Each structure stands twice: as C-alpha cells, then as structure tokens.
C-alpha cells in the first residue's frame, strides 16, 4: 500500500492532466446534440482502462447510451470481489452566464478544479481508476477482484441500466458494490453515506381553451390555466411545511434515536449553510432540524413552471396551457409509483371543470438505507480513519441514485 501511495503522489500531475482531458468531453446525456460526445466519452474511458491494465475493458451498447465495463479478476482464491459503479454522463451546464469559466474547460482556482462533472461523477470515478493503476503499477496485482460498470444515463434516470444488469448478472457478480457519487460532509470531515432519498418526478399540464387568447377580449369569461395551476400548487404544502397530499406520509420510516444522535453530533453550521446558499432564513418541517429535513425527510418541490408569454416586453395573452414539473424526495419505505399516483389523485380531485389534465409520471428512484454494521461499511470506516486520523461519520443524503436499489434487487 505504501508503494501505491508513493506512486500516486509522484504521478499527481499526470493524473490531473488526464482528468482534465476527460472533463473536456461534454457528455451531456439529456441533450441529443451531445450524443456523439457521450459515445466519445465511453470510448475514452474504455481505452484508459486498458492502458492501466484492466483486462476485458469494453463499450457495451444498450438501447440508450452505452455502458463501459472493465475488470481485473486475478486475485487469489477466496479474495472478495468489489464492483465499482460510476457514471460518465453529466448534467447540462445551463445557465452558462452563471459560470465563472467554461464548464468544459477545466480551470484551477483556490486549490480546486472547476468543470462540469468534476465532482459528479467523473472525478470520483477517476479516483478509483487511478487507485487501481497505482496498485497495479507497484504490486503487479490487486489483493481483490475488481470490476467497473460505468453508465452514461445516470442523469436521465438510469433507464437502461436495470435490463443491462439482468443481462449481465454473472459478469457483475460481486460481494460489495462501491459507489462514490455522493459528497463528503466537509473537506476535513470523513463520512460514509449509508442512506439516500428516493424520487418521484412528474409533469402536470392544465389545458384550457383551444388556443392562446387575448386577455382583454376573453379575460373574465375563460378561466386562465396559469391562475388555476397556481391555486393548485399553492395547496401542495401546509402551514407547518408538510406535504399536503393524502397518504403521502403513510409509509414513512422515521429516524431512529441513534440516527438523531448522530445528526446532533455532526459539525454542521446552519448560519454558514444559509450564507452559502444565499438565504436569510430556512423553512423546515416542524419537529426536525435543518440537516434532518434536507437529508432524511420526504419533500415536494416545484422544479419548473411555464405558461403564456415569456419574451421581452408585454403581451396580453390568456394562455391555453400551464405546466409544472414537480419532484418528491422519498424516504424508506415510500414507493415512487405510489407517490406518483397520489400526486395525480391530488390534481384530479381539485381540477376545475374548466380544465383538462395531462399528468405524466416521468421517472423515479427507490430510497435506500444500508446497514451501518456491515463488514464492508466497517472496512471503509477503518480506511477513512486511517487516512484522516479521526473517526468518520455515517451520514444520509438528500439526493437519489436509482441504481443502488437495482443492484440490491438484481445481484
């Protein structure tokens, strides 16, 4: 291990240069205009796996973007097998005017590397890849069997990964799945994520007249879909900041007292957090701390609104349609499909008779809660403690990684 660490230190500049090369590829999975870039990124990764000695590296087609697979399975008998999951696709960089530098031209500032994908998830994936390289270059072999599966659709819901897992179960068989697509609690605070929220994401469109109308001629006689949608959205929360959907909390598994004690022990500065996001005050569900509310309680948020005229100047339009995209973050034991149905029922039962409803369940992901006492979790904790010289915290995060439940159910 000492030799591998020395190798990594000696090659840090090379590692950084290679990471910058990877970050320059605009592998935006949601945008068809970047489909070729996604393919190019997959090919780049497969080539790099081969260069560091990972045998069997290949790009495997799916009905969507390809999966990159690589392995090194020459460890002694009875050695454990670790499957590392990552994704090479990235979110769109918009709005570009809020970036201080080109999102696809890595820039170093204040000891950090800024680019789209630097910490979601190309940077973390590259860390594991370079760790394997350092060990192979210095020891010649790995003390365990190591496999990588890297997808190109995580940012769009991992639609084609579940069937990929089903089709390659033997190849993906492992004792442990290692995922580094979450955040450390703080740069100097080692942490291991053992829980993630789930997701139900829907689109709601209210349809009124058969075309956009002039508000001066028709206003007062034809109900405005934007007004109607605003009323419905305003009822989605109670004054106590709870989600006002019938049955929304029916299956919620609450925090244990042990977990709440861990939250209280975390070095969390609420004032610093508010300053970092630019707010003067916070609004949380009654009875829960800010940190509990943003990581371990279910929520509902409007992610986008559209209707009518949005160009420069004025246009007195009475719009034909109004729409919203809405996400709910879920906790064990809520089910995405069940929550989507309850959301649909909310809008159906309150829909004015002047409107039609177009409701779409776009995608979802299961919430996950892992056993903190599992031997693999304890091994990770020991490794972090040895590196940081302080005991790591076990934390939950508010985001969603749908593939975790897929691995758990299918492998």
Tab-separated table of C-alpha atoms in Angstrom:
chain	number	residue	atom	x	y	z
A	1	UNK	CA	0.000	0.000	0.000
A	2	UNK	CA	2.835	2.413	0.836
A	3	UNK	CA	4.325	1.982	-2.651
A	4	UNK	CA	0.954	2.640	-4.272
A	5	UNK	CA	0.545	5.855	-2.296
A	6	UNK	CA	4.025	6.976	-3.292
A	7	UNK	CA	3.190	6.224	-6.937
A	8	UNK	CA	0.020	8.314	-6.698
A	9	UNK	CA	1.911	11.246	-5.175
A	10	UNK	CA	4.610	11.055	-7.841
A	11	UNK	CA	2.068	10.978	-10.679
A	12	UNK	CA	-0.391	13.558	-9.356
A	13	UNK	CA	0.284	15.991	-12.205
A	14	UNK	CA	-0.267	13.234	-14.771
A	15	UNK	CA	-3.468	12.158	-13.047
A	16	UNK	CA	-4.755	15.729	-13.044
A	17	UNK	CA	-3.919	16.246	-16.709
A	18	UNK	CA	-5.743	13.041	-17.638
A	19	UNK	CA	-8.764	14.015	-15.574
A	20	UNK	CA	-8.863	17.384	-17.320
A	21	UNK	CA	-8.879	15.564	-20.658
A	22	UNK	CA	-11.888	13.533	-19.524
A	23	UNK	CA	-13.685	16.632	-18.226
A	24	UNK	CA	-13.341	18.380	-21.586
A	25	UNK	CA	-15.712	15.864	-23.176
A	26	UNK	CA	-19.250	17.384	-22.963
A	27	UNK	CA	-21.028	14.090	-22.289
A	28	UNK	CA	-24.457	15.619	-21.625
A	29	UNK	CA	-26.804	12.639	-21.726
A	30	UNK	CA	-30.056	14.631	-21.807
A	31	UNK	CA	-29.193	16.539	-24.986
A	32	UNK	CA	-29.382	14.670	-28.333
A	33	UNK	CA	-26.921	17.192	-29.769
A	34	UNK	CA	-24.274	15.666	-27.477
A	35	UNK	CA	-24.936	12.019	-28.370
A	36	UNK	CA	-21.610	11.775	-30.205
A	37	UNK	CA	-19.819	13.278	-27.207
A	38	UNK	CA	-21.372	10.665	-24.929
A	39	UNK	CA	-20.104	7.913	-27.246
A	40	UNK	CA	-16.675	9.551	-27.347
A	41	UNK	CA	-16.515	9.694	-23.563
A	42	UNK	CA	-17.358	5.993	-23.270
A	43	UNK	CA	-14.619	5.117	-25.752
A	44	UNK	CA	-12.114	7.316	-23.894
A	45	UNK	CA	-12.806	5.512	-20.638
A	46	UNK	CA	-12.536	2.043	-22.162
A	47	UNK	CA	-9.184	2.969	-23.706
A	48	UNK	CA	-7.951	4.303	-20.378
A	49	UNK	CA	-8.990	1.166	-18.512
A	50	UNK	CA	-6.922	-0.865	-20.969
A	51	UNK	CA	-3.941	1.456	-20.565
A	52	UNK	CA	-3.788	0.905	-16.798
A	53	UNK	CA	-4.038	-2.878	-17.091
A	54	UNK	CA	-7.738	-3.572	-16.572
A	55	UNK	CA	-8.455	-6.554	-18.800
A	56	UNK	CA	-11.687	-7.018	-20.658
A	57	UNK	CA	-12.447	-3.313	-20.936
A	58	UNK	CA	-15.195	-2.715	-23.468
A	59	UNK	CA	-18.006	-0.423	-24.507
A	60	UNK	CA	-21.309	-2.307	-24.401
A	61	UNK	CA	-24.290	-0.936	-26.308
A	62	UNK	CA	-27.719	-0.581	-24.714
A	63	UNK	CA	-30.983	0.792	-26.085
A	64	UNK	CA	-29.732	4.144	-24.858
A	65	UNK	CA	-26.207	5.354	-24.133
A	66	UNK	CA	-23.503	2.676	-23.782
A	67	UNK	CA	-22.103	1.128	-20.625
A	68	UNK	CA	-18.352	0.825	-20.067
A	69	UNK	CA	-17.230	-2.371	-18.349
A	70	UNK	CA	-13.749	-3.353	-17.154
A	71	UNK	CA	-12.352	-5.914	-14.749
A	72	UNK	CA	-9.216	-7.303	-13.156
A	73	UNK	CA	-10.097	-10.644	-11.577
A	74	UNK	CA	-6.782	-12.405	-10.974
A	75	UNK	CA	-6.814	-12.247	-7.174
A	76	UNK	CA	-6.106	-15.326	-5.032
A	77	UNK	CA	-8.881	-17.778	-4.243
A	78	UNK	CA	-11.424	-16.595	-1.693
A	79	UNK	CA	-10.496	-12.944	-2.272
A	80	UNK	CA	-13.531	-10.658	-2.241
A	81	UNK	CA	-14.931	-9.112	-5.412
A	82	UNK	CA	-15.724	-5.401	-5.475
A	83	UNK	CA	-17.873	-3.833	-8.184
A	84	UNK	CA	-17.284	-0.101	-8.619
A	85	UNK	CA	-20.207	1.817	-10.108
A	86	UNK	CA	-19.909	5.245	-11.683
A	87	UNK	CA	-21.348	7.352	-14.477
A	88	UNK	CA	-19.637	9.350	-17.172
A	89	UNK	CA	-22.617	11.469	-18.237
A	90	UNK	CA	-23.104	14.961	-16.849
A	91	UNK	CA	-25.877	17.489	-16.332
A	92	UNK	CA	-26.401	20.287	-18.873
A	93	UNK	CA	-24.267	23.302	-17.916
A	94	UNK	CA	-27.046	25.876	-18.352
A	95	UNK	CA	-27.353	28.685	-17.460
A	96	UNK	CA	-23.923	29.401	-18.875
A	97	UNK	CA	-23.879	33.024	-17.716
A	98	UNK	CA	-23.652	31.844	-14.101
A	99	UNK	CA	-20.346	30.058	-14.693
A	100	UNK	CA	-17.108	31.860	-13.895
A	101	UNK	CA	-15.327	29.763	-16.523
A	102	UNK	CA	-16.114	27.481	-19.452
A	103	UNK	CA	-17.816	24.398	-17.934
A	104	UNK	CA	-15.951	22.113	-20.318
A	105	UNK	CA	-12.559	23.759	-19.986
A	106	UNK	CA	-11.223	22.682	-16.566
A	107	UNK	CA	-9.985	25.621	-14.540
A	108	UNK	CA	-7.933	25.565	-11.334
A	109	UNK	CA	-8.908	28.102	-8.681
A	110	UNK	CA	-8.017	28.200	-4.993
A	111	UNK	CA	-6.732	24.648	-4.993
A	112	UNK	CA	-9.840	23.216	-6.669
A	113	UNK	CA	-10.597	22.037	-10.195
A	114	UNK	CA	-13.759	23.517	-11.716
A	115	UNK	CA	-15.584	21.861	-14.619
A	116	UNK	CA	-18.883	20.139	-15.304
A	117	UNK	CA	-18.515	16.592	-13.988
A	118	UNK	CA	-15.507	17.303	-11.772
A	119	UNK	CA	-17.418	16.062	-8.738
A	120	UNK	CA	-20.429	14.405	-10.377
A	121	UNK	CA	-19.206	11.855	-11.215
A	122	UNK	CA	-16.094	11.884	-13.388
A	123	UNK	CA	-13.797	12.993	-10.585
A	124	UNK	CA	-14.861	10.283	-8.140
A	125	UNK	CA	-14.816	7.602	-10.830
A	126	UNK	CA	-11.328	8.675	-11.868
A	127	UNK	CA	-10.159	8.402	-8.258
A	128	UNK	CA	-10.979	4.685	-8.218
A	129	UNK	CA	-9.445	4.167	-11.627
A	130	UNK	CA	-6.187	5.802	-10.557
A	131	UNK	CA	-6.143	3.852	-7.283
A	132	UNK	CA	-6.259	0.644	-9.322
A	133	UNK	CA	-3.476	1.926	-11.559
A	134	UNK	CA	-1.246	2.819	-8.612
A	135	UNK	CA	-1.670	-0.616	-7.060
A	136	UNK	CA	-1.155	-2.494	-10.337
A	137	UNK	CA	1.948	-0.487	-11.223
A	138	UNK	CA	3.613	-1.083	-7.859
A	139	UNK	CA	2.376	-4.519	-6.755
A	140	UNK	CA	1.628	-6.066	-10.128
A	141	UNK	CA	-1.662	-7.487	-8.893
A	142	UNK	CA	-4.641	-6.476	-6.803
A	143	UNK	CA	-5.484	-8.086	-3.445
A	144	UNK	CA	-9.101	-8.418	-4.565
A	145	UNK	CA	-11.118	-8.892	-7.721
A	146	UNK	CA	-12.108	-5.515	-9.108
A	147	UNK	CA	-14.859	-4.738	-11.607
A	148	UNK	CA	-16.115	-1.442	-13.005
A	149	UNK	CA	-19.507	-0.698	-14.517
A	150	UNK	CA	-19.832	2.875	-15.762
A	151	UNK	CA	-23.074	4.081	-17.302
A	152	UNK	CA	-23.981	7.061	-19.461
A	153	UNK	CA	-27.553	7.688	-18.336
A	154	UNK	CA	-27.453	8.361	-14.595
A	155	UNK	CA	-28.511	11.962	-15.090
A	156	UNK	CA	-31.609	10.820	-17.003
A	157	UNK	CA	-32.749	8.170	-14.539
A	158	UNK	CA	-30.591	5.133	-15.480
A	159	UNK	CA	-33.400	3.869	-17.706
A	160	UNK	CA	-31.427	1.150	-19.449
A	161	UNK	CA	-29.191	0.015	-16.604
A	162	UNK	CA	-31.660	-2.395	-14.921
A	163	UNK	CA	-32.029	-4.524	-18.084
A	164	UNK	CA	-28.256	-4.328	-18.533
A	165	UNK	CA	-27.790	-5.741	-15.030
A	166	UNK	CA	-30.296	-8.503	-15.773
A	167	UNK	CA	-28.445	-9.415	-18.972
A	168	UNK	CA	-25.004	-9.467	-17.307
A	169	UNK	CA	-25.651	-10.855	-13.826
A	170	UNK	CA	-22.788	-13.348	-13.907
A	171	UNK	CA	-20.319	-10.751	-15.100
A	172	UNK	CA	-21.416	-8.229	-12.480
A	173	UNK	CA	-21.497	-10.699	-9.592
A	174	UNK	CA	-19.713	-9.199	-6.574
A	175	UNK	CA	-19.549	-9.250	-2.801
A	176	UNK	CA	-19.724	-5.481	-2.494
A	177	UNK	CA	-20.806	-2.598	-4.729
A	178	UNK	CA	-18.794	0.581	-4.164
A	179	UNK	CA	-20.337	3.882	-5.246
A	180	UNK	CA	-18.689	7.280	-4.905
A	181	UNK	CA	-21.412	9.549	-6.252
A	182	UNK	CA	-22.192	11.322	-3.013
A	183	UNK	CA	-20.423	14.062	-1.078
A	184	UNK	CA	-18.203	14.120	1.966
A	185	UNK	CA	-19.810	16.006	4.813
A	186	UNK	CA	-16.982	18.540	4.701
A	187	UNK	CA	-13.447	18.575	3.221
A	188	UNK	CA	-11.852	17.649	6.551
A	189	UNK	CA	-14.708	15.518	7.903
A	190	UNK	CA	-14.596	11.900	6.685
A	191	UNK	CA	-18.047	10.464	6.116
A	192	UNK	CA	-19.750	7.418	4.665
A	193	UNK	CA	-23.179	7.756	3.104
A	194	UNK	CA	-25.487	4.963	4.223
A	195	UNK	CA	-28.817	6.438	3.138
A	196	UNK	CA	-30.259	8.256	0.138
A	197	UNK	CA	-33.702	9.594	-0.581
A	198	UNK	CA	-35.799	8.267	-3.428
A	199	UNK	CA	-37.555	10.231	-6.153
A	200	UNK	CA	-40.899	10.538	-7.886
A	201	UNK	CA	-40.786	13.090	-10.722
A	202	UNK	CA	-43.941	14.155	-12.552
A	203	UNK	CA	-45.159	16.726	-15.044
A	204	UNK	CA	-48.559	18.394	-14.703
A	205	UNK	CA	-50.204	20.353	-17.526
A	206	UNK	CA	-53.542	22.138	-17.242
A	207	UNK	CA	-55.276	22.678	-20.585
A	208	UNK	CA	-57.933	25.357	-21.031
A	209	UNK	CA	-59.031	26.973	-24.314
A	210	UNK	CA	-58.047	25.547	-27.673
A	211	UNK	CA	-55.546	28.350	-28.309
A	212	UNK	CA	-53.920	31.337	-26.626
A	213	UNK	CA	-56.488	34.121	-26.293
A	214	UNK	CA	-56.461	37.902	-25.869
A	215	UNK	CA	-56.958	38.651	-22.177
A	216	UNK	CA	-58.746	41.912	-22.968
A	217	UNK	CA	-61.373	40.145	-25.037
A	218	UNK	CA	-61.735	36.822	-23.221
A	219	UNK	CA	-60.462	37.531	-19.698
A	220	UNK	CA	-63.197	37.198	-17.103
A	221	UNK	CA	-65.082	34.617	-19.131
A	222	UNK	CA	-62.430	31.985	-19.869
A	223	UNK	CA	-60.514	30.629	-16.895
A	224	UNK	CA	-56.779	31.123	-17.116
A	225	UNK	CA	-54.831	27.813	-16.808
A	226	UNK	CA	-51.904	29.642	-15.197
A	227	UNK	CA	-54.171	31.023	-12.473
A	228	UNK	CA	-55.745	27.615	-11.916
A	229	UNK	CA	-52.375	25.863	-11.709
A	230	UNK	CA	-51.070	28.469	-9.263
A	231	UNK	CA	-54.008	27.758	-6.940
A	232	UNK	CA	-53.385	24.007	-7.092
A	233	UNK	CA	-49.667	24.384	-6.443
A	234	UNK	CA	-50.300	26.707	-3.500
A	235	UNK	CA	-52.175	23.878	-1.788
A	236	UNK	CA	-49.370	21.329	-2.021
A	237	UNK	CA	-47.973	22.289	1.409
A	238	UNK	CA	-49.486	23.004	4.798
A	239	UNK	CA	-48.568	25.944	7.009
A	240	UNK	CA	-46.406	23.501	9.005
A	241	UNK	CA	-44.344	22.829	5.844
A	242	UNK	CA	-45.658	19.314	5.406
A	243	UNK	CA	-46.689	17.905	2.037
A	244	UNK	CA	-50.464	18.196	1.678
A	245	UNK	CA	-51.037	15.020	-0.358
A	246	UNK	CA	-53.417	12.435	1.065
A	247	UNK	CA	-51.444	9.397	2.229
A	248	UNK	CA	-48.056	10.959	1.482
A	249	UNK	CA	-46.617	10.073	4.913
A	250	UNK	CA	-48.348	6.702	5.320
A	251	UNK	CA	-45.240	4.575	4.772
A	252	UNK	CA	-42.534	6.923	6.060
A	253	UNK	CA	-39.923	5.274	8.277
A	254	UNK	CA	-38.846	7.855	10.802
A	255	UNK	CA	-35.339	8.455	12.070
A	256	UNK	CA	-34.216	6.323	14.988
A	257	UNK	CA	-32.955	7.947	18.156
A	258	UNK	CA	-29.462	6.644	17.331
A	259	UNK	CA	-29.607	8.404	13.969
A	260	UNK	CA	-30.840	11.631	15.513
A	261	UNK	CA	-27.959	11.483	17.986
A	262	UNK	CA	-25.553	11.179	15.042
A	263	UNK	CA	-27.136	14.231	13.423
A	264	UNK	CA	-26.685	16.236	16.611
A	265	UNK	CA	-23.002	15.264	16.723
A	266	UNK	CA	-22.255	16.393	13.174
A	267	UNK	CA	-20.261	19.645	12.922
A	268	UNK	CA	-22.995	21.476	10.998
A	269	UNK	CA	-23.054	25.280	10.974
A	270	UNK	CA	-26.544	26.436	9.998
A	271	UNK	CA	-25.508	30.085	9.645
A	272	UNK	CA	-22.688	29.122	7.306
A	273	UNK	CA	-25.062	26.912	5.314
A	274	UNK	CA	-27.563	29.763	4.893
A	275	UNK	CA	-24.816	32.093	3.764
A	276	UNK	CA	-23.552	29.549	1.233
A	277	UNK	CA	-26.963	29.307	-0.463
A	278	UNK	CA	-27.808	32.982	-0.075
A	279	UNK	CA	-30.879	32.828	2.175
A	280	UNK	CA	-31.725	34.761	5.328
A	281	UNK	CA	-33.968	32.107	6.861
A	282	UNK	CA	-34.935	28.460	6.398
A	283	UNK	CA	-38.297	26.703	6.322
A	284	UNK	CA	-38.279	23.133	7.610
A	285	UNK	CA	-40.898	20.610	8.588
A	286	UNK	CA	-41.915	21.177	12.194
A	287	UNK	CA	-40.052	18.944	14.643
A	288	UNK	CA	-36.955	18.345	12.529
A	289	UNK	CA	-33.595	20.063	12.292
A	290	UNK	CA	-32.450	21.613	9.036
A	291	UNK	CA	-29.957	18.815	8.420
A	292	UNK	CA	-32.567	16.138	9.104
A	293	UNK	CA	-35.063	17.892	6.845
A	294	UNK	CA	-32.761	18.104	3.820
A	295	UNK	CA	-31.407	14.564	4.042
A	296	UNK	CA	-33.845	12.223	5.780
A	297	UNK	CA	-37.374	13.595	5.453
A	298	UNK	CA	-39.679	13.420	2.409
A	299	UNK	CA	-40.222	16.626	0.451
A	300	UNK	CA	-42.049	18.064	-2.551
A	301	UNK	CA	-40.654	20.795	-4.783
A	302	UNK	CA	-41.755	22.533	-7.953
A	303	UNK	CA	-38.795	22.284	-10.325
A	304	UNK	CA	-40.163	24.309	-13.208
A	305	UNK	CA	-43.169	26.397	-14.267
A	306	UNK	CA	-44.258	27.512	-17.714
A	307	UNK	CA	-47.201	29.290	-19.291
A	308	UNK	CA	-48.074	32.158	-21.581
A	309	UNK	CA	-45.748	34.823	-22.883
A	310	UNK	CA	-42.213	34.954	-21.505
A	311	UNK	CA	-40.441	37.168	-24.016
A	312	UNK	CA	-39.325	40.768	-23.648
A	313	UNK	CA	-41.947	43.435	-23.085
A	314	UNK	CA	-45.674	42.893	-22.721
A	315	UNK	CA	-48.167	40.630	-24.467
A	316	UNK	CA	-51.664	40.428	-23.003
A	317	UNK	CA	-52.190	36.741	-23.556
A	318	UNK	CA	-54.575	34.386	-21.808
A	319	UNK	CA	-52.609	31.155	-22.227
A	320	UNK	CA	-54.126	27.905	-23.433
A	321	UNK	CA	-51.930	25.794	-21.161
A	322	UNK	CA	-49.899	25.946	-17.979
A	323	UNK	CA	-47.442	23.345	-16.786
A	324	UNK	CA	-45.226	22.412	-13.876
A	325	UNK	CA	-42.554	19.830	-13.228
A	326	UNK	CA	-42.663	18.522	-9.686
A	327	UNK	CA	-40.317	16.251	-7.777
A	328	UNK	CA	-40.799	14.496	-4.471
A	329	UNK	CA	-37.864	13.161	-2.489
A	330	UNK	CA	-38.800	9.993	-0.661
A	331	UNK	CA	-37.549	8.037	2.342
A	332	UNK	CA	-37.875	4.371	3.286
A	333	UNK	CA	-40.496	2.824	2.893
A	334	UNK	CA	-42.218	5.126	0.405
A	335	UNK	CA	-42.652	3.834	-3.154
A	336	UNK	CA	-42.184	6.164	-6.166
A	337	UNK	CA	-45.103	4.733	-8.166
A	338	UNK	CA	-47.438	5.016	-5.178
A	339	UNK	CA	-46.465	8.633	-4.541
A	340	UNK	CA	-46.911	9.495	-8.231
A	341	UNK	CA	-50.435	8.019	-8.101
A	342	UNK	CA	-51.244	10.060	-5.003
A	343	UNK	CA	-49.980	13.211	-6.695
A	344	UNK	CA	-52.157	12.506	-9.713
A	345	UNK	CA	-55.148	11.997	-7.450
A	346	UNK	CA	-54.491	15.356	-5.782
A	347	UNK	CA	-54.723	17.188	-9.105
A	348	UNK	CA	-57.638	15.115	-10.410
A	349	UNK	CA	-59.825	15.777	-7.375
A	350	UNK	CA	-59.147	19.532	-7.388
A	351	UNK	CA	-59.179	20.144	-11.141
A	352	UNK	CA	-61.623	22.902	-12.159
A	353	UNK	CA	-64.327	21.776	-14.576
A	354	UNK	CA	-62.964	24.377	-16.984
A	355	UNK	CA	-59.680	22.448	-17.364
A	356	UNK	CA	-58.322	19.189	-18.687
A	357	UNK	CA	-55.362	17.478	-17.002
A	358	UNK	CA	-52.315	15.974	-18.698
A	359	UNK	CA	-50.344	14.165	-15.972
A	360	UNK	CA	-47.111	12.314	-16.697
A	361	UNK	CA	-45.041	10.157	-14.367
A	362	UNK	CA	-41.573	10.884	-15.790
A	363	UNK	CA	-39.302	8.720	-13.647
A	364	UNK	CA	-38.466	7.664	-10.132
A	365	UNK	CA	-35.956	6.009	-7.865
A	366	UNK	CA	-36.162	3.962	-4.693
A	367	UNK	CA	-34.933	5.339	-1.353
A	368	UNK	CA	-32.048	3.381	0.141
A	369	UNK	CA	-30.913	2.703	3.697
A	370	UNK	CA	-27.905	0.454	4.280
A	371	UNK	CA	-26.691	-1.464	7.313
A	372	UNK	CA	-24.023	0.608	9.040
A	373	UNK	CA	-22.698	-2.521	10.763
A	374	UNK	CA	-21.991	-4.441	7.555
A	375	UNK	CA	-18.328	-5.615	7.384
A	376	UNK	CA	-17.758	-3.657	4.172
A	377	UNK	CA	-19.010	-0.465	5.815
A	378	UNK	CA	-16.725	-1.065	8.763
A	379	UNK	CA	-13.776	-1.695	6.425
A	380	UNK	CA	-14.486	1.624	4.713
A	381	UNK	CA	-14.695	3.336	8.094
A	382	UNK	CA	-11.345	1.859	9.141
A	383	UNK	CA	-9.729	3.039	5.894
A	384	UNK	CA	-11.040	6.573	6.318
A	385	UNK	CA	-9.999	6.716	9.949
A	386	UNK	CA	-6.504	5.581	8.998
A	387	UNK	CA	-6.283	8.341	6.388
A	388	UNK	CA	-7.894	11.246	8.253
A	389	UNK	CA	-6.822	10.166	11.738
A	390	UNK	CA	-10.342	10.716	13.007
A	391	UNK	CA	-13.411	8.519	13.156
A	392	UNK	CA	-15.748	9.020	10.176
A	393	UNK	CA	-19.412	9.910	10.465
A	394	UNK	CA	-22.169	7.842	8.900
A	395	UNK	CA	-24.479	10.230	7.046
A	396	UNK	CA	-27.601	10.306	4.923
A	397	UNK	CA	-28.003	12.469	1.823
A	398	UNK	CA	-30.993	14.042	0.176
A	399	UNK	CA	-30.249	13.037	-3.403
A	400	UNK	CA	-31.173	9.900	-5.308
A	401	UNK	CA	-29.110	7.212	-7.052
A	402	UNK	CA	-31.731	4.864	-8.546
A	403	UNK	CA	-29.243	2.159	-9.479
A	404	UNK	CA	-28.466	1.280	-5.848
A	405	UNK	CA	-31.855	-0.374	-5.427
A	406	UNK	CA	-31.399	-2.080	-8.798
A	407	UNK	CA	-28.100	-3.610	-7.684
A	408	UNK	CA	-29.634	-4.658	-4.383
A	409	UNK	CA	-32.628	-6.328	-6.023
A	410	UNK	CA	-30.941	-7.880	-9.053
A	411	UNK	CA	-27.464	-9.035	-7.995
